Amino acid sequence: MIRDSGSPRVCFVTLGCAKNEVDSDRMAQRAAEAGFLIVDEPREAEAIVVNTCSFIEAATEESLEMIFDLAEIEFSDGKRPPLVVAGCMPARYGDELESELPEAAAFVPCSKEDDIAELLAEVLGLELPLAELAADAADERSGAVSAYVKISDGCDRFCSYCTIPFIRGRYRSFPYDQIERETKRLVDSGAREIVLIAQDTGRWGSDFDEPSSLSWLLASLAERFADTWFRVMYVQPEGVTDELIDTIAAHDNICSYLDVPIQHVKHDILRAMNRTGSREEFEELVSRIRRRIPAVTLRTTLIAGFPGETEDDFEDLCDFVEGADLDYVGVFAYSREEGTRAAALENQIDDEVKLERAQTLRDIADTVCTARVAERIGQTASVLVLGREEDGQLYGRAACQAPDVDGVVYLSEGEPGQFVTVTIADTLLYEMEAE
Ligand code: SF4
């Protein structure tokens, strides 16, 4: 492509979870501040940044497929936009990638993402600072009604199956000022819901010289931005303190929603996972939260087919899901990841059995959870209007629905960014329809 005189155009393509989306947004922000124009369409870009996910093998494969697809783009003058491979994949595979992925012009592991503008300038043969300013680019990207804010990075838990501590490094909380500044930027540009995320949100502030807590952070943000909904995801069971539950209960603008990944309920499996807890403890945790906030929405995630999981262990897990008083359950089949301790365990379960167990558990969770969604018919709910689908249908989100993982509410009236009070008239699986 022949360069015109405007800002050099860069497209960010993101794979994986919401945390990666936040990282892409941050890189795009840095690039825009340096004078690059951020575009949505890879074919319009002079350079493409692929923010990869490599958490499990399937995610690595998906990232590779995307890289190969993007490497096919060719402009009329025969040139191809350079590909910058960022995020988890270079962090996990390091130098190995350079020889195995000639499609990439450069690699940016998670720890180097702040240098994205310099790297883009280098691959495009430009010099910073660029002549054009980034105001247009920044404005083009603003306006999301709901946005994620990452409050920490890394993880110290070292669950035996997980690659994240190796990819993302040790746990480090972001300072309050940084989180507050990012929240303000998003609120000023139209966000009415802020979703706090991290690998382990419940630990926020514990690593400061003067330790703080997620409860304090949530209360401070909720009070500072009183017209904004706040929601917190990925609170590990140990992070669900009475103080946190009280803070959620005490603020109307903190969604009564807790996402607490427990992964399994059998003591031996949890220890092999290098995790704590037991079925009794998790049941007590659910009761403790519901005693304080009866209408709270609870989500968890579970892994089926971990090494050593017997038929009895699996039946116990199914039995737990049938009676656990949970609203949403995400299920994953165990993935044997190179370099993790769990990968070296004996008693690995056959792939076919793992997938079967995961599907069985998913079916049970769907039966239990969609019935709970249907119990909301006739109830009133405050809904944040998010926008319109391609066919023009208006949709929004109730406090009981987290972005990307739960359903939405279909509406007949309202404007994006408005809160409307509706009655739930009907449900279809995880989706709700409002009057
Ligand atoms: S808590 Fe466990 S599963 Fe979650 S990121 Fe940390 S090590 Fe991985």
XYZ file of C-alpha atoms and ligand atoms in Angstrom:
443
model
C 0.000 0.000 0.000
C 1.264 3.445 -0.882
C 1.243 5.750 2.145
C -0.880 8.866 1.937
C 0.010 11.934 3.942
C -2.268 11.161 6.950
C -1.436 9.346 10.173
C -0.158 5.800 9.631
C -3.074 3.402 10.113
C -2.821 0.537 12.575
C -5.336 -2.199 13.290
C -5.414 -4.178 16.549
C -6.852 -7.689 16.329
C -7.529 -9.242 19.732
C -7.908 -12.889 20.638
C -8.740 -14.414 24.003
C -10.277 -12.923 27.085
C -11.438 -9.497 28.218
C -8.046 -8.899 29.859
C -6.479 -9.045 26.405
C -9.079 -6.592 25.128
C -8.006 -4.156 27.839
C -4.357 -4.649 26.887
C -5.161 -4.017 23.216
C -7.093 -0.912 24.160
C -4.136 0.328 26.167
C -1.692 -0.366 23.319
C -4.053 1.364 20.878
C -4.248 4.326 23.232
C -0.449 4.575 23.307
C -0.229 4.233 19.550
C -2.926 6.903 19.074
C -1.115 9.264 21.446
C 2.022 8.779 19.366
C 0.146 9.795 16.206
C -1.050 6.506 14.686
C -4.621 6.276 13.452
C -6.421 3.216 14.838
C -8.682 1.490 12.308
C -11.050 -1.461 12.756
C -10.465 -3.144 9.423
C -7.159 -5.026 8.939
C -7.318 -4.457 5.169
C -7.217 -0.703 5.731
C -4.161 -0.857 7.981
C -0.518 -0.257 7.193
C 0.464 -2.399 10.173
C -1.502 -4.998 12.114
C -0.996 -5.903 15.763
C -2.342 -9.339 16.700
C -2.782 -9.567 20.454
C -2.621 -13.324 20.957
C -3.940 -15.736 23.583
C -1.867 -18.762 24.559
C -3.487 -19.763 27.811
C -4.254 -23.231 26.465
C -3.254 -25.148 23.353
C -6.590 -24.486 21.624
C -6.117 -20.733 22.121
C -2.584 -20.905 20.677
C -3.948 -22.704 17.610
C -6.648 -20.083 17.169
C -4.039 -17.312 17.427
C -1.855 -19.020 14.829
C -4.782 -19.388 12.432
C -5.533 -15.688 12.764
C -1.866 -14.803 12.095
C -1.807 -17.002 8.982
C -5.075 -15.446 7.735
C -3.817 -11.899 8.269
C -0.507 -12.746 6.600
C -2.486 -13.354 3.379
C -3.493 -9.691 3.087
C -1.839 -8.141 0.074
C -2.345 -4.638 -1.332
C -2.640 -3.769 -5.019
C 1.035 -2.736 -5.112
C 2.004 -6.226 -3.894
C 3.009 -5.086 -0.415
C 1.757 -6.719 2.780
C 1.120 -4.886 6.070
C 3.722 -5.942 8.647
C 2.322 -8.142 11.408
C 3.272 -7.493 15.009
C 2.537 -10.470 17.250
C 1.836 -9.309 20.795
C 0.630 -10.688 24.108
C 0.561 -14.182 25.544
C 2.093 -16.144 22.670
C 5.473 -14.350 22.596
C 5.429 -14.300 26.407
C 4.920 -18.057 26.561
C 7.131 -19.226 23.693
C 9.804 -16.503 23.651
C 12.617 -16.733 21.095
C 11.305 -20.047 19.778
C 8.677 -18.093 17.858
C 11.080 -15.996 15.814
C 12.312 -18.911 13.762
C 8.915 -20.621 13.592
C 6.791 -17.657 12.594
C 8.438 -15.807 9.691
C 5.031 -14.182 8.968
C 5.653 -11.827 11.909
C 7.717 -8.666 11.517
C 8.124 -8.268 15.286
C 7.107 -9.733 18.629
C 5.890 -7.893 21.726
C 5.523 -9.988 24.889
C 3.097 -8.728 27.565
C 5.919 -7.069 29.523
C 6.892 -4.891 26.527
C 3.449 -3.742 25.427
C 4.051 -0.206 26.676
C 6.677 0.174 23.913
C 4.196 -0.549 21.120
C 4.403 2.919 19.519
C 8.198 2.748 19.175
C 7.967 -0.738 17.746
C 5.294 0.214 15.213
C 7.400 3.159 14.088
C 10.356 0.812 13.671
C 8.527 -1.783 11.565
C 7.055 0.965 9.366
C 10.398 2.749 9.003
C 9.070 5.941 10.616
C 10.469 8.225 13.284
C 8.722 9.294 16.454
C 7.250 11.715 17.181
C 4.977 11.494 14.137
C 3.834 14.757 12.648
C 0.090 14.108 13.015
C -1.597 14.115 16.376
C -3.831 11.365 17.618
C -6.983 13.262 18.581
C -8.992 11.830 15.693
C -7.900 8.314 16.444
C -8.687 8.601 20.145
C -12.118 10.065 19.431
C -12.977 7.328 16.967
C -12.434 4.700 19.634
C -14.478 6.338 22.362
C -18.087 5.799 23.275
C -18.487 2.228 24.598
C -21.370 2.030 27.056
C -19.729 -0.798 28.986
C -15.976 -1.108 29.457
C -13.440 -3.272 31.230
C -10.795 -1.869 33.554
C -7.896 -4.101 34.509
C -6.855 -3.637 38.147
C -3.784 -5.885 38.300
C -1.711 -8.215 36.183
C -0.008 -11.547 36.761
C -0.768 -14.208 39.321
C 1.033 -15.787 42.268
C -1.281 -18.710 42.819
C 0.402 -21.180 40.472
C -2.570 -23.471 40.003
C -0.880 -26.603 38.710
C -2.708 -26.617 35.356
C -2.262 -22.941 34.526
C 0.282 -21.172 32.335
C -0.711 -17.632 33.333
C 1.920 -17.060 36.061
C 4.611 -18.015 33.495
C 3.095 -15.820 30.795
C 2.052 -12.817 32.854
C 4.543 -12.937 35.721
C 4.050 -12.293 39.428
C 0.966 -10.569 40.785
C 1.100 -6.787 40.795
C -1.797 -4.485 41.648
C -2.163 -1.309 39.631
C -2.194 1.846 41.776
C -5.556 3.382 42.649
C -4.730 6.626 40.798
C -4.130 4.727 37.565
C -7.413 2.785 37.902
C -9.317 5.938 38.787
C -7.810 7.808 35.824
C -8.705 5.020 33.402
C -12.240 4.814 34.827
C -12.656 8.573 34.431
C -11.453 8.445 30.820
C -14.004 5.747 30.019
C -16.848 7.424 31.929
C -16.089 10.739 30.222
C -16.286 9.002 26.858
C -19.700 7.472 27.594
C -19.206 4.321 29.686
C -22.038 3.694 32.153
C -20.763 0.325 33.349
C -17.212 -0.446 34.430
C -16.228 -4.087 34.842
C -13.150 -4.627 37.013
C -11.035 -7.551 35.876
C -7.692 -9.227 36.611
C -6.458 -12.783 36.945
C -7.214 -12.563 40.671
C -9.196 -9.431 41.532
C -9.700 -10.380 45.201
C -6.004 -9.874 45.929
C -5.974 -6.268 44.769
C -3.929 -4.048 47.077
C -2.409 -6.862 49.170
C 1.007 -6.245 47.574
C 1.180 -2.515 48.359
C 3.564 -1.192 51.014
C 0.420 -0.045 52.790
C -1.942 -2.886 51.948
C -5.389 -2.101 50.662
C -8.314 -4.248 49.514
C -10.720 -4.844 46.642
C -13.521 -3.801 48.963
C -11.920 -0.386 49.481
C -11.242 0.001 45.758
C -14.826 -0.833 44.798
C -16.322 1.460 47.436
C -14.013 4.327 46.416
C -14.857 3.988 42.707
C -18.586 3.535 43.346
C -18.661 6.693 45.463
C -16.483 8.708 43.085
C -18.585 7.731 40.008
C -22.046 7.522 41.540
C -23.922 7.308 38.202
C -21.882 4.396 36.914
C -22.455 0.680 37.463
C -19.488 -1.289 38.785
C -19.042 -5.019 38.532
C -16.158 -7.216 39.586
C -15.135 -10.515 37.956
C -12.720 -13.350 38.876
C -12.730 -13.148 42.670
C -11.023 -16.319 43.888
C -12.898 -17.947 46.831
C -10.364 -16.658 49.401
C -11.011 -13.129 48.160
C -14.712 -13.166 49.043
C -14.397 -11.466 52.425
C -17.322 -10.295 54.574
C -16.045 -6.774 53.971
C -16.357 -7.244 50.197
C -19.866 -8.701 50.486
C -20.889 -5.781 52.738
C -19.460 -3.255 50.281
C -21.431 -4.771 47.399
C -24.584 -4.819 49.550
C -24.107 -1.197 50.635
C -23.813 0.379 47.154
C -26.705 0.520 44.685
C -24.287 1.089 41.821
C -22.192 -2.026 42.507
C -23.903 -4.929 40.754
C -24.919 -7.690 43.156
C -22.970 -10.166 41.096
C -20.008 -12.300 42.083
C -17.931 -14.457 39.784
C -16.009 -16.917 41.957
C -14.047 -19.604 40.072
C -13.851 -22.763 42.181
C -12.726 -25.247 39.436
C -13.681 -28.425 41.361
C -15.195 -29.568 44.640
C -13.177 -32.677 45.539
C -10.509 -32.127 48.130
C -7.870 -34.350 46.471
C -8.408 -32.860 43.031
C -8.260 -29.320 44.418
C -4.965 -30.092 46.190
C -3.557 -31.588 42.986
C -4.623 -28.355 41.318
C -2.697 -26.479 44.046
C -5.971 -24.862 45.089
C -7.802 -24.653 48.382
C -11.371 -25.430 49.431
C -13.783 -28.322 49.464
C -17.419 -28.927 48.605
C -18.495 -28.077 52.167
C -16.499 -24.851 52.151
C -17.914 -23.766 48.798
C -21.476 -24.542 49.887
C -20.882 -22.503 53.037
C -19.430 -19.684 50.929
C -22.541 -19.589 48.718
C -24.799 -19.532 51.827
C -22.698 -16.809 53.444
C -23.011 -14.568 50.380
C -26.741 -15.254 49.989
C -27.459 -14.608 53.683
C -26.109 -11.070 53.240
C -27.370 -10.461 49.661
C -30.288 -12.831 48.971
C -30.738 -11.656 45.370
C -27.034 -11.879 44.477
C -26.163 -13.493 41.148
C -23.398 -16.092 41.462
C -21.207 -17.468 38.702
C -18.432 -20.029 38.859
C -16.189 -21.982 36.499
C -15.295 -25.668 36.714
C -12.756 -27.978 35.094
C -13.811 -31.501 34.114
C -11.359 -34.334 33.526
C -8.409 -33.133 35.639
C -5.757 -35.892 36.041
C -6.870 -38.435 38.622
C -10.549 -37.444 38.493
C -12.477 -40.681 39.088
C -16.048 -41.377 38.012
C -17.068 -40.820 41.650
C -15.262 -37.459 41.762
C -16.997 -36.419 38.587
C -20.413 -37.509 39.883
C -19.819 -35.422 42.992
C -19.056 -32.423 40.802
C -22.293 -32.978 38.840
C -24.221 -33.370 42.078
C -22.757 -30.105 43.389
C -23.848 -28.207 40.270
C -27.372 -29.667 40.543
C -27.859 -28.353 44.055
C -25.427 -25.503 44.546
C -27.721 -22.477 44.217
C -25.569 -20.962 41.449
C -26.885 -18.821 38.596
C -24.229 -19.400 35.958
C -21.621 -22.142 35.588
C -18.852 -22.112 32.977
C -17.338 -25.527 32.200
C -13.973 -26.337 30.613
C -12.404 -29.671 29.777
C -8.939 -29.942 31.370
C -6.226 -29.005 28.880
C -2.780 -30.592 29.388
C -0.421 -27.663 29.007
C 3.276 -28.138 28.330
C 5.469 -26.934 31.198
C 2.805 -27.095 33.915
C 2.966 -29.412 36.912
C -0.396 -30.973 36.116
C 0.895 -32.025 32.693
C 3.423 -34.288 34.447
C 0.844 -35.935 36.710
C 0.039 -39.575 36.240
C -3.555 -40.671 35.670
C -4.230 -38.312 32.807
C -7.755 -38.787 31.511
C -8.390 -39.722 27.868
C -9.302 -36.753 25.693
C -12.577 -38.362 24.707
C -13.580 -38.897 28.347
C -12.594 -35.335 29.297
C -14.720 -33.875 26.509
C -17.640 -36.160 27.386
C -17.482 -35.180 31.041
C -17.270 -31.495 30.202
C -20.323 -31.807 27.946
C -22.287 -33.749 30.573
C -21.495 -31.096 33.159
C -22.395 -28.318 30.700
C -25.745 -29.968 30.011
C -26.503 -30.182 33.740
C -25.420 -26.561 34.234
C -27.610 -25.445 31.311
C -30.649 -27.219 32.752
C -30.143 -25.768 36.235
C -29.094 -22.276 35.177
C -31.604 -21.635 32.395
C -34.363 -22.618 34.855
C -33.001 -19.972 37.227
C -33.010 -17.391 34.437
C -36.672 -18.303 33.762
C -37.485 -17.641 37.434
C -36.911 -13.968 36.656
C -40.056 -13.775 34.476
C -42.376 -11.218 36.046
C -39.596 -9.508 38.031
C -38.619 -5.896 37.429
C -35.011 -5.072 36.623
C -32.896 -2.040 35.898
C -31.298 -2.510 32.479
C -28.429 -0.604 30.925
C -29.221 -0.143 27.225
C -26.166 -1.214 25.234
C -27.131 -0.790 21.581
C -28.787 -2.464 18.631
C -28.007 -5.756 16.953
C -27.533 -5.938 13.185
C -31.268 -6.494 12.648
C -32.054 -3.347 14.675
C -33.142 -5.179 17.853
C -32.384 -3.106 20.955
C -30.592 -4.912 23.763
C -29.135 -4.189 27.164
C -27.795 -5.748 30.306
C -29.323 -6.272 33.744
C -27.176 -6.337 36.869
C -27.512 -10.145 36.878
C -25.705 -10.430 33.517
C -21.964 -10.063 33.048
C -20.575 -9.089 29.639
C -19.435 -11.783 27.215
C -20.393 -14.738 29.410
C -24.098 -14.366 30.346
C -27.112 -13.417 28.246
C -28.629 -10.009 27.462
C -32.076 -8.439 27.781
C -33.951 -7.605 24.575
C -35.858 -4.339 24.835
C -38.388 -2.333 22.874
C -37.458 1.151 24.102
C -34.452 3.128 25.266
C -31.287 4.765 24.047
C -27.764 3.321 24.359
C -26.288 4.495 27.648
C -29.675 4.888 29.375
C -30.805 2.892 32.390
C -34.403 1.730 31.974
C -36.635 -0.164 34.385
C -38.348 -3.118 32.759
C -40.375 -6.205 33.610
C -38.962 -9.480 32.364
C -41.684 -10.929 30.133
C -40.007 -14.053 28.809
C -36.703 -15.903 28.616
C -35.049 -18.148 26.064
C -32.184 -20.156 27.567
C -29.889 -17.395 28.916
C -31.534 -14.472 27.096
C -34.361 -12.361 28.537
C -37.040 -10.341 26.850
C -38.425 -7.238 28.541
C -41.739 -5.477 28.474
S -5.695 -18.150 39.943
Fe -4.885 -20.077 39.152
S -6.041 -20.384 37.236
Fe -6.269 -18.212 37.765
S -4.590 -17.182 36.662
Fe -3.847 -17.647 38.718
S -2.769 -19.594 38.496
Fe -4.090 -19.350 36.701
